[in-house]
Short mmCIF file of C-alpha atoms in Angstrom, two decimals:
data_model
loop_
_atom_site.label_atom_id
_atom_site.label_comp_id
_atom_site.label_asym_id
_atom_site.label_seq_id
_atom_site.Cartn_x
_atom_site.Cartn_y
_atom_site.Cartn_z
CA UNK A 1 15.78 13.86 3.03
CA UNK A 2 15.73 10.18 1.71
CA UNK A 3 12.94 8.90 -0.45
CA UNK A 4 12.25 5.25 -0.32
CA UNK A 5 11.13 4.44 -4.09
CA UNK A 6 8.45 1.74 -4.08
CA UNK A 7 5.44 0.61 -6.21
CA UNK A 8 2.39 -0.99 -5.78
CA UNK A 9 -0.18 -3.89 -7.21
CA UNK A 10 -2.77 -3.87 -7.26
CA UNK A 11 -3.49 -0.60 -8.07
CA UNK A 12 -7.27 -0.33 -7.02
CA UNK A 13 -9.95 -1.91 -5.05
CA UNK A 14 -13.07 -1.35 -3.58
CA UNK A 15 -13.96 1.60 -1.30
CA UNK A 16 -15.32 -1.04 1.49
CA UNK A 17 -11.52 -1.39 2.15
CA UNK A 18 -9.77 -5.04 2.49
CA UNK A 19 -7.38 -5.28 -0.82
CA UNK A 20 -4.35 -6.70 0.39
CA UNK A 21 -1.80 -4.51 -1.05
CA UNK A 22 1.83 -5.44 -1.98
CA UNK A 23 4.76 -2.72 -2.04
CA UNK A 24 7.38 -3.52 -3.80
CA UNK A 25 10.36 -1.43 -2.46
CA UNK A 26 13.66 -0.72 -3.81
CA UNK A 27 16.19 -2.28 -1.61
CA UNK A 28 18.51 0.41 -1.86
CA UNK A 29 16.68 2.13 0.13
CA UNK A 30 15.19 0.15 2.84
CA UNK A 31 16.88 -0.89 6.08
CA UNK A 32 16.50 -4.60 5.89
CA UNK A 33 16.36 -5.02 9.87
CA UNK A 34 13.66 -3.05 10.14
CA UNK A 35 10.37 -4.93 11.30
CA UNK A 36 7.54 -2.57 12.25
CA UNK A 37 6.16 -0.49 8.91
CA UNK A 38 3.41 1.14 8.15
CA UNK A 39 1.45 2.11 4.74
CA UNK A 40 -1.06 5.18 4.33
CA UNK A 41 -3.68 5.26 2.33
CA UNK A 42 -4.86 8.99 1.80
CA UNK A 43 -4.82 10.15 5.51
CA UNK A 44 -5.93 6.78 7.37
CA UNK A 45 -2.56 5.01 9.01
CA UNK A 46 -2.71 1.08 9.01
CA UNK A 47 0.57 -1.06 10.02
CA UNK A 48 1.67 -3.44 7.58
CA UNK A 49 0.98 -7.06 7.65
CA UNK A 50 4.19 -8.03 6.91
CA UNK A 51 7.80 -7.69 5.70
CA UNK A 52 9.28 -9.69 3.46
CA UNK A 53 11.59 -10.23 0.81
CA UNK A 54 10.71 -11.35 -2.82
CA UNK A 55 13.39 -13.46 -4.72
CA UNK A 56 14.66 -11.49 -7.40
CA UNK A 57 16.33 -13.50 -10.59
CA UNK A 58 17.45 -10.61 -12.25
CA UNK A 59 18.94 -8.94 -9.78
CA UNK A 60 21.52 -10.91 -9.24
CA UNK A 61 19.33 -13.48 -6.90
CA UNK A 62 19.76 -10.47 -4.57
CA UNK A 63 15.60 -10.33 -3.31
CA UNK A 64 13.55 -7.19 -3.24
CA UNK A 65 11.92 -6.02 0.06
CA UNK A 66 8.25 -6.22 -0.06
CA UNK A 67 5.50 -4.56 2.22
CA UNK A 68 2.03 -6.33 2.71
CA UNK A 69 -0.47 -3.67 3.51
CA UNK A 70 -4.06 -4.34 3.77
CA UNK A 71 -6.14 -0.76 2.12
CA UNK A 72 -8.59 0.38 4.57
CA UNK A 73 -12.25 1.87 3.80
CA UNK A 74 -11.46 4.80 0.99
CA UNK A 75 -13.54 7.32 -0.74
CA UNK A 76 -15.63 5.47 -4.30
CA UNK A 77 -14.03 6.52 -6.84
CA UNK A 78 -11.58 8.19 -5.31
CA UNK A 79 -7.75 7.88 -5.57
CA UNK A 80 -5.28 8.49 -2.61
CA UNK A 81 -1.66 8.45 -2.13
CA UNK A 82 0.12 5.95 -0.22
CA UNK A 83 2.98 6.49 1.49
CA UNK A 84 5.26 4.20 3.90
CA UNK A 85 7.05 4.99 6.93
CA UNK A 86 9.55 3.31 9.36
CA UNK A 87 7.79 4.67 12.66
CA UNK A 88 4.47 6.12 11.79
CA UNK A 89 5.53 9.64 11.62
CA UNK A 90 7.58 10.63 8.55
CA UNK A 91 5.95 9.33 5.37
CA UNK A 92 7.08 8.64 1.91
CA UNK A 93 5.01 8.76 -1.22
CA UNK A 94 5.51 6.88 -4.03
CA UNK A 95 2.09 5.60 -5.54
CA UNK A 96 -1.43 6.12 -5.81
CA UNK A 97 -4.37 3.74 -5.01
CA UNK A 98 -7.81 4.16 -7.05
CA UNK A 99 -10.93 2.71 -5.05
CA UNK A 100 -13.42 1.62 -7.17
CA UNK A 101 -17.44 0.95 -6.17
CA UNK A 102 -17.32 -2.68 -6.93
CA UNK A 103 -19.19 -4.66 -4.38
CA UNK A 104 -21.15 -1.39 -3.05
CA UNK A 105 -24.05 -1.41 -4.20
CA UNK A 106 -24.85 -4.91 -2.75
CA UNK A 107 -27.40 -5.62 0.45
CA UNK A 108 -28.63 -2.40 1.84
CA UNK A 109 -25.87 -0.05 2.45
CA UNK A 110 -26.75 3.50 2.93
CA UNK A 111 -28.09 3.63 -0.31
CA UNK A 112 -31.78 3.67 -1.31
CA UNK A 113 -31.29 3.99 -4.96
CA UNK A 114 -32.72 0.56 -7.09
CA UNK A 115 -30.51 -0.21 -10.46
#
């Protein structure tokens, strides 16, 4: 099976969901006329925001393809994998996102506790 080899930054955000994610992809491995993606973060499937490709000095001014994925709602302080797939079905992994409680404990969520 192929592997499509990517990273990701930024690494973490918060659990409320809304980080706009970039994946940087290795273009050896990605079909460049391919339009629809999607990203998953842990088991929740969102379709990326866009494709695009970053310019690239030192590769030759050859540009890397880049996904824009936007990180849904995730467990605090939790860490998921995120994958990417070509039609929604077969996934590959290559990172991990962290979501951190920043901006939770603001307004009245579900939570009663007073810091």
């Amino acid at each position: 099976g192929r592997k499509v080899g990517f990273n990701i930054e930024p690494r973490e955000g918060p659990a409320t969901g809304g980080t706009l994610v970039t994946l940087h992809m290795n273009a050896a491995d990605v079909p460049m006329s391919h339009a629809k993606w999607w990203c998953s973060f842990g088991d929740k499937k969102v379709p990326a925001q866009s494709f695009f490709m970053r310019p690239a000095e030192q590769h030759g001014g050859k540009g890397t393809p880049a996904l824009l994925c936007m990180a849904p709602a995730g467990p605090i302080r939790g860490t998921v994998p995120v994958k990417i797939s070509l039609d929604g079905k077969k996934f590959y992994a290559g990172a991990r996102f962290f979501y951190n409680d920043k901006g939770i404990f603001k307004g009245g969520g579900g939570s009663s506790s007073s810091l």
